[in-house]
Amino acid sequence: MSLLGTGLALAGPDGRVLWINPALGEALDVGPRSAVGQELVTLMREPGLAGQLERVRAEGRGFHLRSVTLGLARGRELLADLLLQPLDEGRVLVEVHPLSADMGSGSTPLSATLRGFAHEVKNPLAGLRGAAQLLQRRVRDDDLRALAAMVIAEADRLAALADGLLRHGGAARIVPVNVHELLERLEQLVLAEPDPLHLRHDYDPSLPDTLGDGDRLLQVLINLARNAREAGAAHLLLRTRVEHGARLGERTVRAALRIDVVDDGPGVADEVRDSLFQPLVSGRPDGSGLGLALSREIALEHGGDLRYVSRPGETVFSLYLPMERAHD
């Protein structure tokens, strides 16, 4: 774990540092060895962290602290999300995901996860595109040719997304996005699958464009629809709304655009409800545990959030995107 770009610290039952990795040591301007034995709250210059560490140990479950300001060396500050995970013997693992570029590696929390994913998909995408091109040239049926063209277009979209993530920082390409156009593209992809889900939509036609990276947001919607299908759902409802006074992390926005993906599957299993958005956590034995983690990170990157409520027969995943600047 010492080679990870993400800042990591291991705190003992007394809140003192047992270990930190080089990425966090560089950001805090402290040697990993000299950090051992210091109080973590003092090292990070964040007094409120003590109570959160105690809460993690007492309740035995992880917590995600958003937009925490940490004190760095030479009077600098770092705005970051903290992920606190309980371990055995009262120890707590703390992950530091910067929301600014001050972490020594220069990576964002989004790119740290997605860039590894991008490496894995590039070769299969090239093979997929090549096979679709051969199919398009050899078949005479217009419908099959159209489906092959759709596969090629999606492979190109994902390849461009992977290339963007592999560039330094993996910054999103922020442009005006019409969410209903994204949902129309999603419908085309869903209906092109064998034995497709039955789709309904309930759109608010008055919604304005939002600012975002359309390819990444479409990937969130595809992940949600795919999860619904793989969970055994038969019907999918796509719904758009405006939610006023929405709470996104530690801030409130006057209005947020909300996209609901509603399925009639069996619901989220009890054993993964509290950790569903964490990497490598899946409710299915054959699941990768990446789709929802990546989707949540994309939502956070856009200043929004991804949430869910679930019961047998109805699971609702809601993607929130702020429509204007936040206020206190």
PDB file of N, CA and C in Angstrom, residues 87-152:
ATOM      1  N   LEU A  87     -10.908  -1.315  11.715  1.00  0.00           N
ATOM      2  CA  LEU A  87     -10.167  -2.563  11.579  1.00  0.00           C
ATOM      3  C   LEU A  87     -10.204  -3.292  12.917  1.00  0.00           C
ATOM      4  N   ASP A  88      -9.446  -4.348  13.023  1.00  0.00           N
ATOM      5  CA  ASP A  88      -9.447  -5.107  14.270  1.00  0.00           C
ATOM      6  C   ASP A  88      -8.645  -4.370  15.355  1.00  0.00           C
ATOM      7  N   GLU A  89      -8.864  -4.776  16.580  1.00  0.00           N
ATOM      8  CA  GLU A  89      -8.119  -4.273  17.741  1.00  0.00           C
ATOM      9  C   GLU A  89      -8.210  -2.754  17.892  1.00  0.00           C
ATOM     10  N   GLY A  90      -9.344  -2.178  17.481  1.00  0.00           N
ATOM     11  CA  GLY A  90      -9.563  -0.748  17.675  1.00  0.00           C
ATOM     12  C   GLY A  90      -8.822   0.153  16.721  1.00  0.00           C
ATOM     13  N   ARG A  91      -8.202  -0.407  15.713  1.00  0.00           N
ATOM     14  CA  ARG A  91      -7.484   0.414  14.754  1.00  0.00           C
ATOM     15  C   ARG A  91      -8.445   0.972  13.699  1.00  0.00           C
ATOM     16  N   VAL A  92      -8.060   2.115  13.124  1.00  0.00           N
ATOM     17  CA  VAL A  92      -8.888   2.772  12.106  1.00  0.00           C
ATOM     18  C   VAL A  92      -7.999   3.158  10.930  1.00  0.00           C
ATOM     19  N   LEU A  93      -8.422   2.771   9.727  1.00  0.00           N
ATOM     20  CA  LEU A  93      -7.719   3.161   8.506  1.00  0.00           C
ATOM     21  C   LEU A  93      -8.360   4.439   7.974  1.00  0.00           C
ATOM     22  N   VAL A  94      -7.528   5.457   7.723  1.00  0.00           N
ATOM     23  CA  VAL A  94      -8.008   6.747   7.226  1.00  0.00           C
ATOM     24  C   VAL A  94      -7.468   6.955   5.811  1.00  0.00           C
ATOM     25  N   GLU A  95      -8.380   7.148   4.855  1.00  0.00           N
ATOM     26  CA  GLU A  95      -8.009   7.469   3.477  1.00  0.00           C
ATOM     27  C   GLU A  95      -8.260   8.954   3.249  1.00  0.00           C
ATOM     28  N   VAL A  96      -7.305   9.633   2.648  1.00  0.00           N
ATOM     29  CA  VAL A  96      -7.416  11.065   2.373  1.00  0.00           C
ATOM     30  C   VAL A  96      -7.540  11.249   0.864  1.00  0.00           C
ATOM     31  N   HIS A  97      -8.716  11.701   0.409  1.00  0.00           N
ATOM     32  CA  HIS A  97      -8.972  11.920  -1.015  1.00  0.00           C
ATOM     33  C   HIS A  97      -9.079  13.421  -1.271  1.00  0.00           C
ATOM     34  N   PRO A  98      -8.023  14.031  -1.793  1.00  0.00           N
ATOM     35  CA  PRO A  98      -8.018  15.498  -1.962  1.00  0.00           C
ATOM     36  C   PRO A  98      -9.088  15.963  -2.933  1.00  0.00           C
ATOM     37  N   LEU A  99      -9.662  17.115  -2.625  1.00  0.00           N
ATOM     38  CA  LEU A  99     -10.558  17.803  -3.549  1.00  0.00           C
ATOM     39  C   LEU A  99      -9.843  18.947  -4.251  1.00  0.00           C
ATOM     40  N   SER A 100      -8.561  19.116  -3.937  1.00  0.00           N
ATOM     41  CA  SER A 100      -7.707  20.088  -4.615  1.00  0.00           C
ATOM     42  C   SER A 100      -6.429  19.375  -4.992  1.00  0.00           C
ATOM     43  N   ALA A 101      -5.509  20.084  -5.621  1.00  0.00           N
ATOM     44  CA  ALA A 101      -4.326  19.425  -6.186  1.00  0.00           C
ATOM     45  C   ALA A 101      -3.118  19.459  -5.265  1.00  0.00           C
ATOM     46  N   ASP A 102      -3.290  19.637  -3.954  1.00  0.00           N
ATOM     47  CA  ASP A 102      -2.151  19.803  -3.062  1.00  0.00           C
ATOM     48  C   ASP A 102      -1.482  18.502  -2.648  1.00  0.00           C
ATOM     49  N   MET A 103      -2.142  17.374  -2.834  1.00  0.00           N
ATOM     50  CA  MET A 103      -1.508  16.117  -2.454  1.00  0.00           C
ATOM     51  C   MET A 103      -0.292  15.901  -3.335  1.00  0.00           C
ATOM     52  N   GLY A 104       0.769  15.380  -2.767  1.00  0.00           N
ATOM     53  CA  GLY A 104       2.045  15.330  -3.457  1.00  0.00           C
ATOM     54  C   GLY A 104       2.016  14.637  -4.799  1.00  0.00           C
ATOM     55  N   SER A 105       1.164  13.639  -4.984  1.00  0.00           N
ATOM     56  CA  SER A 105       1.158  12.911  -6.237  1.00  0.00           C
ATOM     57  C   SER A 105       0.526  13.686  -7.352  1.00  0.00           C
ATOM     58  N   GLY A 106      -0.261  14.727  -7.033  1.00  0.00           N
ATOM     59  CA  GLY A 106      -0.948  15.493  -8.056  1.00  0.00           C
ATOM     60  C   GLY A 106      -2.192  14.808  -8.584  1.00  0.00           C
ATOM     61  N   SER A 107      -2.550  13.621  -8.053  1.00  0.00           N
ATOM     62  CA  SER A 107      -3.710  12.915  -8.543  1.00  0.00           C
ATOM     63  C   SER A 107      -4.950  13.348  -7.799  1.00  0.00           C
ATOM     64  N   THR A 108      -6.090  13.254  -8.467  1.00  0.00           N
ATOM     65  CA  THR A 108      -7.357  13.485  -7.814  1.00  0.00           C
ATOM     66  C   THR A 108      -7.879  12.150  -7.310  1.00  0.00           C
ATOM     67  N   PRO A 109      -8.815  12.129  -6.339  1.00  0.00           N
ATOM     68  CA  PRO A 109      -9.340  10.849  -5.884  1.00  0.00           C
ATOM     69  C   PRO A 109     -10.054  10.113  -7.002  1.00  0.00           C
ATOM     70  N   LEU A 110     -10.678  10.857  -7.906  1.00  0.00           N
ATOM     71  CA  LEU A 110     -11.352  10.208  -9.011  1.00  0.00           C
ATOM     72  C   LEU A 110     -10.353   9.507  -9.912  1.00  0.00           C
ATOM     73  N   SER A 111      -9.297  10.199 -10.327  1.00  0.00           N
ATOM     74  CA  SER A 111      -8.361   9.608 -11.266  1.00  0.00           C
ATOM     75  C   SER A 111      -7.603   8.454 -10.647  1.00  0.00           C
ATOM     76  N   ALA A 112      -7.360   8.487  -9.342  1.00  0.00           N
ATOM     77  CA  ALA A 112      -6.620   7.407  -8.696  1.00  0.00           C
ATOM     78  C   ALA A 112      -7.321   6.083  -8.886  1.00  0.00           C
ATOM     79  N   THR A 113      -8.634   6.072  -8.826  1.00  0.00           N
ATOM     80  CA  THR A 113      -9.387   4.840  -9.016  1.00  0.00           C
ATOM     81  C   THR A 113      -9.654   4.576 -10.491  1.00  0.00           C
ATOM     82  N   LEU A 114     -10.088   5.598 -11.204  1.00  0.00           N
ATOM     83  CA  LEU A 114     -10.514   5.405 -12.583  1.00  0.00           C
ATOM     84  C   LEU A 114      -9.362   5.147 -13.534  1.00  0.00           C
ATOM     85  N   ARG A 115      -8.192   5.670 -13.238  1.00  0.00           N
ATOM     86  CA  ARG A 115      -7.085   5.454 -14.162  1.00  0.00           C
ATOM     87  C   ARG A 115      -6.688   3.979 -14.195  1.00  0.00           C
ATOM     88  N   GLY A 116      -6.738   3.312 -13.044  1.00  0.00           N
ATOM     89  CA  GLY A 116      -6.488   1.878 -13.046  1.00  0.00           C
ATOM     90  C   GLY A 116      -7.545   1.126 -13.834  1.00  0.00           C
ATOM     91  N   PHE A 117      -8.789   1.553 -13.687  1.00  0.00           N
ATOM     92  CA  PHE A 117      -9.884   0.953 -14.446  1.00  0.00           C
ATOM     93  C   PHE A 117      -9.685   1.178 -15.939  1.00  0.00           C
ATOM     94  N   ALA A 118      -9.249   2.395 -16.315  1.00  0.00           N
ATOM     95  CA  ALA A 118      -9.047   2.722 -17.726  1.00  0.00           C
ATOM     96  C   ALA A 118      -7.992   1.824 -18.364  1.00  0.00           C
ATOM     97  N   HIS A 119      -6.920   1.534 -17.622  1.00  0.00           N
ATOM     98  CA  HIS A 119      -5.891   0.634 -18.148  1.00  0.00           C
ATOM     99  C   HIS A 119      -6.482  -0.727 -18.485  1.00  0.00           C
ATOM    100  N   GLU A 120      -7.397  -1.195 -17.638  1.00  0.00           N
ATOM    101  CA  GLU A 120      -7.938  -2.537 -17.805  1.00  0.00           C
ATOM    102  C   GLU A 120      -8.870  -2.652 -19.002  1.00  0.00           C
ATOM    103  N   VAL A 121      -9.559  -1.580 -19.380  1.00  0.00           N
ATOM    104  CA  VAL A 121     -10.586  -1.681 -20.419  1.00  0.00           C
ATOM    105  C   VAL A 121     -10.080  -1.353 -21.816  1.00  0.00           C
ATOM    106  N   LYS A 122      -8.912  -0.749 -21.938  1.00  0.00           N
ATOM    107  CA  LYS A 122      -8.492  -0.291 -23.262  1.00  0.00           C
ATOM    108  C   LYS A 122      -8.303  -1.445 -24.249  1.00  0.00           C
ATOM    109  N   ASN A 123      -7.636  -2.504 -23.856  1.00  0.00           N
ATOM    110  CA  ASN A 123      -7.427  -3.606 -24.782  1.00  0.00           C
ATOM    111  C   ASN A 123      -8.727  -4.317 -25.161  1.00  0.00           C
ATOM    112  N   PRO A 124      -9.598  -4.675 -24.204  1.00  0.00           N
ATOM    113  CA  PRO A 124     -10.872  -5.276 -24.608  1.00  0.00           C
ATOM    114  C   PRO A 124     -11.696  -4.361 -25.511  1.00  0.00           C
ATOM    115  N   LEU A 125     -11.634  -3.068 -25.297  1.00  0.00           N
ATOM    116  CA  LEU A 125     -12.382  -2.146 -26.150  1.00  0.00           C
ATOM    117  C   LEU A 125     -11.884  -2.188 -27.584  1.00  0.00           C
ATOM    118  N   ALA A 126     -10.573  -2.266 -27.753  1.00  0.00           N
ATOM    119  CA  ALA A 126     -10.016  -2.331 -29.105  1.00  0.00           C
ATOM    120  C   ALA A 126     -10.489  -3.600 -29.817  1.00  0.00           C
ATOM    121  N   GLY A 127     -10.490  -4.720 -29.108  1.00  0.00           N
ATOM    122  CA  GLY A 127     -10.975  -5.959 -29.701  1.00  0.00           C
ATOM    123  C   GLY A 127     -12.453  -5.902 -30.028  1.00  0.00           C
ATOM    124  N   LEU A 128     -13.219  -5.310 -29.128  1.00  0.00           N
ATOM    125  CA  LEU A 128     -14.657  -5.169 -29.347  1.00  0.00           C
ATOM    126  C   LEU A 128     -14.949  -4.324 -30.578  1.00  0.00           C
ATOM    127  N   ARG A 129     -14.234  -3.216 -30.706  1.00  0.00           N
ATOM    128  CA  ARG A 129     -14.454  -2.338 -31.848  1.00  0.00           C
ATOM    129  C   ARG A 129     -14.083  -3.040 -33.155  1.00  0.00           C
ATOM    130  N   GLY A 130     -12.968  -3.761 -33.152  1.00  0.00           N
ATOM    131  CA  GLY A 130     -12.551  -4.472 -34.352  1.00  0.00           C
ATOM    132  C   GLY A 130     -13.563  -5.524 -34.781  1.00  0.00           C
ATOM    133  N   ALA A 131     -14.100  -6.264 -33.808  1.00  0.00           N
ATOM    134  CA  ALA A 131     -15.106  -7.281 -34.136  1.00  0.00           C
ATOM    135  C   ALA A 131     -16.373  -6.639 -34.701  1.00  0.00           C
ATOM    136  N   ALA A 132     -16.778  -5.497 -34.132  1.00  0.00           N
ATOM    137  CA  ALA A 132     -17.975  -4.810 -34.614  1.00  0.00           C
ATOM    138  C   ALA A 132     -17.765  -4.274 -36.029  1.00  0.00           C
ATOM    139  N   GLN A 133     -16.566  -3.808 -36.330  1.00  0.00           N
ATOM    140  CA  GLN A 133     -16.283  -3.323 -37.684  1.00  0.00           C
ATOM    141  C   GLN A 133     -16.369  -4.462 -38.702  1.00  0.00           C
ATOM    142  N   LEU A 134     -15.821  -5.632 -38.353  1.00  0.00           N
ATOM    143  CA  LEU A 134     -15.917  -6.782 -39.255  1.00  0.00           C
ATOM    144  C   LEU A 134     -17.374  -7.174 -39.489  1.00  0.00           C
ATOM    145  N   LEU A 135     -18.148  -7.185 -38.402  1.00  0.00           N
ATOM    146  CA  LEU A 135     -19.561  -7.523 -38.514  1.00  0.00           C
ATOM    147  C   LEU A 135     -20.295  -6.530 -39.405  1.00  0.00           C
ATOM    148  N   GLN A 136     -20.002  -5.255 -39.224  1.00  0.00           N
ATOM    149  CA  GLN A 136     -20.667  -4.223 -40.008  1.00  0.00           C
ATOM    150  C   GLN A 136     -20.383  -4.381 -41.507  1.00  0.00           C
ATOM    151  N   ARG A 137     -19.168  -4.816 -41.849  1.00  0.00           N
ATOM    152  CA  ARG A 137     -18.804  -4.971 -43.258  1.00  0.00           C
ATOM    153  C   ARG A 137     -19.400  -6.230 -43.874  1.00  0.00           C
ATOM    154  N   ARG A 138     -19.628  -7.253 -43.051  1.00  0.00           N
ATOM    155  CA  ARG A 138     -20.023  -8.546 -43.603  1.00  0.00           C
ATOM    156  C   ARG A 138     -21.524  -8.776 -43.662  1.00  0.00           C
ATOM    157  N   VAL A 139     -22.283  -8.123 -42.790  1.00  0.00           N
ATOM    158  CA  VAL A 139     -23.726  -8.369 -42.778  1.00  0.00           C
ATOM    159  C   VAL A 139     -24.421  -7.444 -43.765  1.00  0.00           C
ATOM    160  N   ARG A 140     -25.549  -7.901 -44.265  1.00  0.00           N
ATOM    161  CA  ARG A 140     -26.325  -7.112 -45.220  1.00  0.00           C
ATOM    162  C   ARG A 140     -27.586  -6.526 -44.595  1.00  0.00           C
ATOM    163  N   ASP A 141     -28.008  -7.097 -43.490  1.00  0.00           N
ATOM    164  CA  ASP A 141     -29.219  -6.620 -42.825  1.00  0.00           C
ATOM    165  C   ASP A 141     -28.978  -5.230 -42.231  1.00  0.00           C
ATOM    166  N   ASP A 142     -29.832  -4.280 -42.582  1.00  0.00           N
ATOM    167  CA  ASP A 142     -29.645  -2.893 -42.125  1.00  0.00           C
ATOM    168  C   ASP A 142     -29.736  -2.768 -40.609  1.00  0.00           C
ATOM    169  N   ASP A 143     -30.631  -3.535 -39.986  1.00  0.00           N
ATOM    170  CA  ASP A 143     -30.764  -3.459 -38.528  1.00  0.00           C
ATOM    171  C   ASP A 143     -29.495  -3.955 -37.833  1.00  0.00           C
ATOM    172  N   LEU A 144     -28.910  -5.039 -38.355  1.00  0.00           N
ATOM    173  CA  LEU A 144     -27.680  -5.549 -37.766  1.00  0.00           C
ATOM    174  C   LEU A 144     -26.522  -4.573 -37.971  1.00  0.00           C
ATOM    175  N   ARG A 145     -26.491  -3.937 -39.136  1.00  0.00           N
ATOM    176  CA  ARG A 145     -25.454  -2.954 -39.383  1.00  0.00           C
ATOM    177  C   ARG A 145     -25.594  -1.766 -38.428  1.00  0.00           C
ATOM    178  N   ALA A 146     -26.841  -1.382 -38.150  1.00  0.00           N
ATOM    179  CA  ALA A 146     -27.077  -0.276 -37.217  1.00  0.00           C
ATOM    180  C   ALA A 146     -26.631  -0.652 -35.814  1.00  0.00           C
ATOM    181  N   LEU A 147     -26.875  -1.900 -35.416  1.00  0.00           N
ATOM    182  CA  LEU A 147     -26.431  -2.345 -34.093  1.00  0.00           C
ATOM    183  C   LEU A 147     -24.906  -2.382 -34.017  1.00  0.00           C
ATOM    184  N   ALA A 148     -24.264  -2.814 -35.093  1.00  0.00           N
ATOM    185  CA  ALA A 148     -22.800  -2.819 -35.116  1.00  0.00           C
ATOM    186  C   ALA A 148     -22.259  -1.406 -35.017  1.00  0.00           C
ATOM    187  N   ALA A 149     -22.916  -0.466 -35.698  1.00  0.00           N
ATOM    188  CA  ALA A 149     -22.488   0.934 -35.616  1.00  0.00           C
ATOM    189  C   ALA A 149     -22.637   1.469 -34.197  1.00  0.00           C
ATOM    190  N   MET A 150     -23.688   1.034 -33.493  1.00  0.00           N
ATOM    191  CA  MET A 150     -23.882   1.460 -32.110  1.00  0.00           C
ATOM    192  C   MET A 150     -22.761   0.921 -31.216  1.00  0.00           C
ATOM    193  N   VAL A 151     -22.363  -0.330 -31.455  1.00  0.00           N
ATOM    194  CA  VAL A 151     -21.258  -0.909 -30.684  1.00  0.00           C
ATOM    195  C   VAL A 151     -19.972  -0.128 -30.935  1.00  0.00           C
ATOM    196  N   ILE A 152     -19.722   0.217 -32.202  1.00  0.00           N
ATOM    197  CA  ILE A 152     -18.513   0.980 -32.533  1.00  0.00           C
ATOM    198  C   ILE A 152     -18.539   2.336 -31.850  1.00  0.00           C
TER     199      ILE A 152
END
